[in-house]
Coordinates of C-alpha atoms in Angstrom, one line a residue:
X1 CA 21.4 8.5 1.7
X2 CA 21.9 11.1 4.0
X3 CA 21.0 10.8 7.7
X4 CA 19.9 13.6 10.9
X5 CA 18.7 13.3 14.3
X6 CA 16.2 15.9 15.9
X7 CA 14.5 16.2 19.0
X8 CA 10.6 14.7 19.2
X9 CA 10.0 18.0 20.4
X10 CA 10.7 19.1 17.1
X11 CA 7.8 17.3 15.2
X12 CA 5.5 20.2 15.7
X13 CA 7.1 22.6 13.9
X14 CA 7.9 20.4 11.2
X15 CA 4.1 19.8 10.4
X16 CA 3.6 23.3 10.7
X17 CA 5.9 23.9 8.0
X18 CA 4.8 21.1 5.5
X19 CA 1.1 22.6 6.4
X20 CA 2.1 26.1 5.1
X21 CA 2.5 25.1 1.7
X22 CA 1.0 21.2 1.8
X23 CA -2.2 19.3 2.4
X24 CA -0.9 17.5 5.2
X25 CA -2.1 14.0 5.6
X26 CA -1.8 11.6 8.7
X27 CA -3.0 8.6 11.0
X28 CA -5.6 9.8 13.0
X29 CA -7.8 7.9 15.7
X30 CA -11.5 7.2 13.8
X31 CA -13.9 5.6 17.0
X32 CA -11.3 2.0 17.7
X33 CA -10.2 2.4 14.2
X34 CA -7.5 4.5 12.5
X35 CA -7.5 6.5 9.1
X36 CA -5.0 8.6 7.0
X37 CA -7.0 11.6 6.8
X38 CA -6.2 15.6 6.4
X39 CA -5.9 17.7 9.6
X40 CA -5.2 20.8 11.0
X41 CA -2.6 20.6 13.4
X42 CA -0.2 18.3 15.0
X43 CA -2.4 17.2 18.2
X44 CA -4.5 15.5 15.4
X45 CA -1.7 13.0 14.8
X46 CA -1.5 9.3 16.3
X47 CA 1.9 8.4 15.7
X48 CA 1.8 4.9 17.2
X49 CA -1.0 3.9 15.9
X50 CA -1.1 0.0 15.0
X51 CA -1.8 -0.4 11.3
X52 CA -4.9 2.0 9.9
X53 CA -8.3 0.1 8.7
X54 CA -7.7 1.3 4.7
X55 CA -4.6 2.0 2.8
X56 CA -2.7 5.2 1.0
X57 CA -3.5 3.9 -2.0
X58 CA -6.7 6.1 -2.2
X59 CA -4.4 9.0 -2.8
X60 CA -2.5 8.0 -5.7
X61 CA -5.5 5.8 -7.4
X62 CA -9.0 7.3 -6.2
X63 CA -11.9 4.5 -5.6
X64 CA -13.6 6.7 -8.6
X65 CA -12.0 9.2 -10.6
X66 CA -12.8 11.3 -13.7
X67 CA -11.0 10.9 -16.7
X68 CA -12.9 12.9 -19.1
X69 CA -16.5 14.2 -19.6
X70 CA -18.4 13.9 -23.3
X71 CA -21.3 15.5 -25.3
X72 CA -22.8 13.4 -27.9
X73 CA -24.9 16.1 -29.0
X74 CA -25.2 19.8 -30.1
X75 CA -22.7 22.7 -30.6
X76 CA -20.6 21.0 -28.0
X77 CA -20.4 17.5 -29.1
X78 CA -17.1 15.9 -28.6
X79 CA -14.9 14.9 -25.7
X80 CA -13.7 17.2 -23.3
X81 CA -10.4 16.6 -21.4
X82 CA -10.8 16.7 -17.5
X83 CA -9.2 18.9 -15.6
X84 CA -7.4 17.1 -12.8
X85 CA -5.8 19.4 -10.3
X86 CA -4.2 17.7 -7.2
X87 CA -3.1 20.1 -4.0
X88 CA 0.3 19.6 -3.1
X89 CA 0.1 17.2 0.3
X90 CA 2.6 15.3 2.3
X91 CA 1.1 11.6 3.5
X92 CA 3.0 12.2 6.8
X93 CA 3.2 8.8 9.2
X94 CA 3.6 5.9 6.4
X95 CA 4.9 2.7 7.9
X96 CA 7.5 0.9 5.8
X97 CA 5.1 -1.5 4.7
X98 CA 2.7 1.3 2.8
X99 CA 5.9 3.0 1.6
X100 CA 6.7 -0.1 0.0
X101 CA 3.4 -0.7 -1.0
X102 CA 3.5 2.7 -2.9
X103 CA 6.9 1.5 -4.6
X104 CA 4.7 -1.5 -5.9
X105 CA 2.4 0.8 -7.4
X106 CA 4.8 2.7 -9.2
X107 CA 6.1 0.0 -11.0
X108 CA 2.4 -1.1 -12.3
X109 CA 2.1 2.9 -13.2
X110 CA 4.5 3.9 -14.6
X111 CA 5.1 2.6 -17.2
X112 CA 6.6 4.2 -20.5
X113 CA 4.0 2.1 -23.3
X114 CA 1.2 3.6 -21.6
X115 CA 1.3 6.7 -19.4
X116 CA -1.0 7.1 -17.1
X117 CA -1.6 10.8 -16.4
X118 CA -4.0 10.4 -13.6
X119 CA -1.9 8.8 -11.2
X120 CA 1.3 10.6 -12.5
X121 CA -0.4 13.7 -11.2
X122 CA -1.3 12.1 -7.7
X123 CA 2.3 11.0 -7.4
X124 CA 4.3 14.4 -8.3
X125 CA 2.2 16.3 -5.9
X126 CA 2.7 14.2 -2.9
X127 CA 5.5 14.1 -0.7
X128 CA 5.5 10.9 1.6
X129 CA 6.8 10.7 5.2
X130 CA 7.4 7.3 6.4
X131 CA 7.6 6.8 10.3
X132 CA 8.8 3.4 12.3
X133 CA 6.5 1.8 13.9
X134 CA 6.0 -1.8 16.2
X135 CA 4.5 -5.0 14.4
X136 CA 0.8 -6.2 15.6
X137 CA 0.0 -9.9 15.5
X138 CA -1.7 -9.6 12.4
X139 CA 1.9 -8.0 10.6
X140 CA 4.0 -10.4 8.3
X141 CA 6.3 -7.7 6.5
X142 CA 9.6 -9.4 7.3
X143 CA 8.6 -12.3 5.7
X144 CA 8.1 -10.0 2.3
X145 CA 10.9 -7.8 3.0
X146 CA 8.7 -5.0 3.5
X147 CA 9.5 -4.6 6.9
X148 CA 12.4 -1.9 5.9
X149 CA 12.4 0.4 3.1
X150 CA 15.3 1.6 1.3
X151 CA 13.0 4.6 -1.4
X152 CA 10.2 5.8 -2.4
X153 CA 9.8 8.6 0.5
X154 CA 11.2 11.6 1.2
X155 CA 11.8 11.5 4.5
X156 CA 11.7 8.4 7.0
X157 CA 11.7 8.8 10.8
X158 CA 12.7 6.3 13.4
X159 CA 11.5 7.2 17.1
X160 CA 15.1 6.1 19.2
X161 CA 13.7 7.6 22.2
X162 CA 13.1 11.5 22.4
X163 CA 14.3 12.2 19.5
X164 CA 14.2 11.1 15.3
X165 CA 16.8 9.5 13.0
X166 CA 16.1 10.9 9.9
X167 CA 16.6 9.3 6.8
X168 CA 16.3 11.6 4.2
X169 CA 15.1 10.9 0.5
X170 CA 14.9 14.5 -1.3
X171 CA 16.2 17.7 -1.5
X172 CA 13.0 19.2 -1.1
X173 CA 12.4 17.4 2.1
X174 CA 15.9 18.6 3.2
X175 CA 15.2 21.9 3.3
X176 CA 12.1 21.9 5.1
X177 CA 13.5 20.0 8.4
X178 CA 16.7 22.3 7.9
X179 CA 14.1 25.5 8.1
X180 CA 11.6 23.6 10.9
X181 CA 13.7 22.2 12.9
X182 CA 17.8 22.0 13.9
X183 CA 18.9 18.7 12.7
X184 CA 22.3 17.2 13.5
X185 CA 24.7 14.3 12.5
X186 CA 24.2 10.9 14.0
X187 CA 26.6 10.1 17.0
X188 CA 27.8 6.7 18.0
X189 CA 25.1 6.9 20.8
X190 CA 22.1 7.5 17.8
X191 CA 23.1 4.7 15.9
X192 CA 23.7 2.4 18.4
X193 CA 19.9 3.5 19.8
X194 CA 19.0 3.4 16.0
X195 CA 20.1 -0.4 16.0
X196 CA 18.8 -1.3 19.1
X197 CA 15.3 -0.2 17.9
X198 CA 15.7 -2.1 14.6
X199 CA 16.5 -5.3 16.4
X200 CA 13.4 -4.9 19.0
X201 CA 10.9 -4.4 16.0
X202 CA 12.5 -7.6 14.7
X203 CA 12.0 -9.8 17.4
X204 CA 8.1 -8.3 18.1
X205 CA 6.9 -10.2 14.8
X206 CA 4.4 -12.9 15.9
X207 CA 6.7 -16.4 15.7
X208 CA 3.8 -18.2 15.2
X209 CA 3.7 -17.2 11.6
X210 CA 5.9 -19.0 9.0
X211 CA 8.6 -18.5 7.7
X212 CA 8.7 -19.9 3.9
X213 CA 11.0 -19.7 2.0
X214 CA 11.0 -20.2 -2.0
X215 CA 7.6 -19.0 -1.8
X216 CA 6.9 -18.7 -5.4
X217 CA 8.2 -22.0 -6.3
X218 CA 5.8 -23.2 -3.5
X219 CA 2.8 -21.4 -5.7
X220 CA 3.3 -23.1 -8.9
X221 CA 4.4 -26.6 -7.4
X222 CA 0.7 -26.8 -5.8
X223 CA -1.1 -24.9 -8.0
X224 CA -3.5 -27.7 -8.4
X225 CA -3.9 -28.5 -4.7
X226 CA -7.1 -29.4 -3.0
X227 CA -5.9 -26.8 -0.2
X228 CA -8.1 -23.7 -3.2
X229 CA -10.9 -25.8 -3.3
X230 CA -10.9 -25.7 0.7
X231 CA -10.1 -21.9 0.7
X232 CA -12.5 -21.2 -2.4
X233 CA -15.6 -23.2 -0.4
X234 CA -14.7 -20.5 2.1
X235 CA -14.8 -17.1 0.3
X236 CA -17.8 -14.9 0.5
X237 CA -16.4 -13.0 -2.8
X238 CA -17.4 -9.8 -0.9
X239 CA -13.9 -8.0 -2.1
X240 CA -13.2 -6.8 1.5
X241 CA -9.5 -8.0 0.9
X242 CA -8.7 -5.7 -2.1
X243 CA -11.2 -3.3 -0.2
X244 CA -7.9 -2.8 1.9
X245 CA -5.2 -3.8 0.2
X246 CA -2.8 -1.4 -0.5
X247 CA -1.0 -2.9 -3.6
X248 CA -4.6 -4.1 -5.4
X249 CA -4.8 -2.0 -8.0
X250 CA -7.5 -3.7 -10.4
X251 CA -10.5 -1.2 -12.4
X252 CA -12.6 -1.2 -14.5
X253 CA -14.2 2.0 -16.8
X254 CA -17.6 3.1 -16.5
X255 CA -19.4 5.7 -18.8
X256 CA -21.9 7.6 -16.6
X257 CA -24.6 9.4 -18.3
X258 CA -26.8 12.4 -17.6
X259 CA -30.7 12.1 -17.5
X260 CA -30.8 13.8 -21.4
X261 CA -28.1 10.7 -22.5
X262 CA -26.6 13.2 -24.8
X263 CA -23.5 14.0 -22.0
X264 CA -21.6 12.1 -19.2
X265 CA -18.2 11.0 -18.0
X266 CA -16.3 8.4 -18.2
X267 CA -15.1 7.2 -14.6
X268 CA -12.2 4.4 -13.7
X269 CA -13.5 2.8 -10.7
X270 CA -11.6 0.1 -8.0
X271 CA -12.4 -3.4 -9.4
X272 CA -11.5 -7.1 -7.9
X273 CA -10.2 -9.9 -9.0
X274 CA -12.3 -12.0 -6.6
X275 CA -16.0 -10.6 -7.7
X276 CA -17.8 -13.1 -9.9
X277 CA -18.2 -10.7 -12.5
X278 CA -14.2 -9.9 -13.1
X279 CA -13.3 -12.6 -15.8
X280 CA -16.6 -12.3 -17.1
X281 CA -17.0 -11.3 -21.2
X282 CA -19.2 -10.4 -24.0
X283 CA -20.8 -14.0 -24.9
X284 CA -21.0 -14.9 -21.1
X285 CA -18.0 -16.6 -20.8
X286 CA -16.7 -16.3 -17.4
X287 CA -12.6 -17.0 -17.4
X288 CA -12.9 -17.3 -13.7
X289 CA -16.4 -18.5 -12.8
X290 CA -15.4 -20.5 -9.3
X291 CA -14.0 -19.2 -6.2
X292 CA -11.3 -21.7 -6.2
X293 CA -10.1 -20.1 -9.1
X294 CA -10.5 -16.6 -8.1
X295 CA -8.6 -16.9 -4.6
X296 CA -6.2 -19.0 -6.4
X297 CA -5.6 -16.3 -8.6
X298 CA -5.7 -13.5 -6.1
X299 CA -2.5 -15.1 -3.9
X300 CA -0.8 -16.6 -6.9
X301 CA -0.7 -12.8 -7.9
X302 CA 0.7 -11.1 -5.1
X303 CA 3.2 -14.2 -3.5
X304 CA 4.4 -15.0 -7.8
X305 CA 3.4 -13.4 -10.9
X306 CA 4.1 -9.9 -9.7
X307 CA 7.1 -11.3 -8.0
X308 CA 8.6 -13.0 -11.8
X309 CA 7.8 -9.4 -13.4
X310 CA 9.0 -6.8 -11.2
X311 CA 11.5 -8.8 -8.4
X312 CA 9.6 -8.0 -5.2
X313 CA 6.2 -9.7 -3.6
X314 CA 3.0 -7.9 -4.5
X315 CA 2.1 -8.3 -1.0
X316 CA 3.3 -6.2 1.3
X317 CA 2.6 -8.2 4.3
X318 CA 0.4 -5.1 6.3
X319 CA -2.4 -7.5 7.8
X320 CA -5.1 -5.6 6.5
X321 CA -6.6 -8.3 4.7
X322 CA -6.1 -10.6 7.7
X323 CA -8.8 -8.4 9.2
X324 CA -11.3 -7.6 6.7
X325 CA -11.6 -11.4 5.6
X326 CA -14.8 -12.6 7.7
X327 CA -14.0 -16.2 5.9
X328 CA -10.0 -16.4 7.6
X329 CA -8.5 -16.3 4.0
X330 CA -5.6 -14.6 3.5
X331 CA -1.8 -14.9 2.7
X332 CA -0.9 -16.4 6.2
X333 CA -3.4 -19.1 5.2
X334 CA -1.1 -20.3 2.2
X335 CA 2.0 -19.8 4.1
X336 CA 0.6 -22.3 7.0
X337 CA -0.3 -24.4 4.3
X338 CA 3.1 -24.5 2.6
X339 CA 4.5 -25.3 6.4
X340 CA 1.9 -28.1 6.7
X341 CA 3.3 -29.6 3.5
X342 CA 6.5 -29.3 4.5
X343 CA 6.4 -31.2 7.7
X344 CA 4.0 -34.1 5.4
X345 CA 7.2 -33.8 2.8
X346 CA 9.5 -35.0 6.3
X347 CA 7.1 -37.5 7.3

């Protein structure tokens, strides 16, 4: 990995250089909220925001997207591939956490047995800046390793007080702060400032939050805890959690058809695994038909099964779900759990 320092003066003419051939796309201030969105200059940026109310996910896997229109009728029946052209954009101001979550993506994606050319065009047309930021109370990263992230951008800044270390992921990227801006090597006095940084974002996590370990053990050894039916009594099933989630990546396929019924499109839309019509089939069977089960399923997902495919946690520890759940269920719930059994366990 190679590493530069510039000046935080600098940053302006670096997002005037992306925004000469990119879609530049950043954390900007929404009413008390905050949202990647596209702007047009650098004033538009918040760079220390807290944590934004939605994820980058949006950009790589739309909430509806096209995958090809059809005529069932006429001279023109048949299906007609869909054009899908991305604009080349730079998602400028990730925290490690959504870079991470990003990497989790990947792995579900791409996959060699079945391509997925949607989301393969998303991906090589973006260009991801990750920037360090300060945990809120709601943030549990470090106790999914998410907190640092090691690829998957292309360049990754750390503020260490006027000025950038720059970790730097492509050659692409390279060139562009070489052109914008004047980067130099890392002294002694940038990595010790770099260091100091890293160990002040550690201690800012919020104590109060547990730290378990053998987490997926945990999972399957009280899989059939009462602790689901507690959680499932709770759950509203309104899908706010994968809402925000930035590693959900359930959907289903809808045809949509015009008024004749002779043409439409068929669109992939976001699903969830906790609406009472996910498990359902043909026949009315219902794989899932209780909340226990779905919630059960939902954290057993992200804190294990994803965990024994790929080696890393689903979840990515942001806190958005923290948030959005109006019921108080989320993955800090089953870790306070696991902590509760624990201290029974000593008793």
């Amino acid at each position: 990995m190679l590493y530069r320092v510039i000046n935080a003066d600098e940053l302006p003419a670096l997002i005037d250089a992306f925004m000469e051939d990119y879609e530049v796309i950043a954390p900007v201030a929404r009413g008390r909220s905050f949202a990647f969105e596209p702007i047009e200059s650098f004033d538009d940026i918040v760079l220390d925001y807290p944590t934004t109310l939605t994820s980058l996910k949006k950009y790589y896997l739309p909430a509806r997207e096209t995958l090809f229109e059809f005529n069932t009728g006429g001279s023109g029946e048949g299906i007609e591939a869909y054009e899908l052209t991305v604009k080349p954009r730079v998602l400028f101001g990730a925290h490690a956490c959504d870079v991470n979550a990003m990497n989790n993506l990947n792995l579900v994606f791409d996959d060699a047995r079945y391509p997925d050319p949607y989301y393969e065009a998303h991906r090589k047309a973006t260009m991801i800046v990750g920037i360090s930021c300060s945990p809120t109370s709601t943030c549990f990263c470090h106790l999914l390793e998410s907190d640092e992230v090691r690829s998957g951008y292309d360049l990754f800044l750390t503020d260490i007080g006027g000025r950038y270390f720059v970790s730097i992921g492509s050659v692409e990227a390279a060139n562009i702060l070489e052109a914008a801006c004047d980067p130099r090597e890392a002294t002694d006095e940038d990595r010790g400032a770099f260091r100091k940084v890293t160990r002040a974002r550690q201690a800012a996590f919020d104590e109060d939050i547990p730290h378990i370990q053998e987490i997926p053990m945990l999972m399957d050894a009280f899989h059939s805890d009462a602790f689901w039916d507690e959680l499932g009594g709770r759950c509203l099933s309104c899908t706010a959690c994968s809402s925000v989630c930035p590693t959900c990546y359930c959907f289903d396929i809808v045809d949509v058809l015009d008024p004749s019924g002779k043409t439409g499109r068929r669109d992939r839309v976001w699903d969830a695994c906790t609406s009472p019509q996910f498990a359902l089939v043909t026949g009315g069977h219902n794989f899932r038909d209780s909340a226990r089960e779905r919630v059960r399923h939902r954290m057993y997902h992200k804190l294990n099964g994803f965990n024994s495919q790929h080696g890393r946690y689903l979840c990515v520890g942001c806190g958005r779900c923290v948030r959005a759940c109006k019921a108080d269920i989320s993955p800090i719930e089953v870790l306070r759990f696991f902590e509760e059994k624990g201290a029974d366990d000593a008793e």
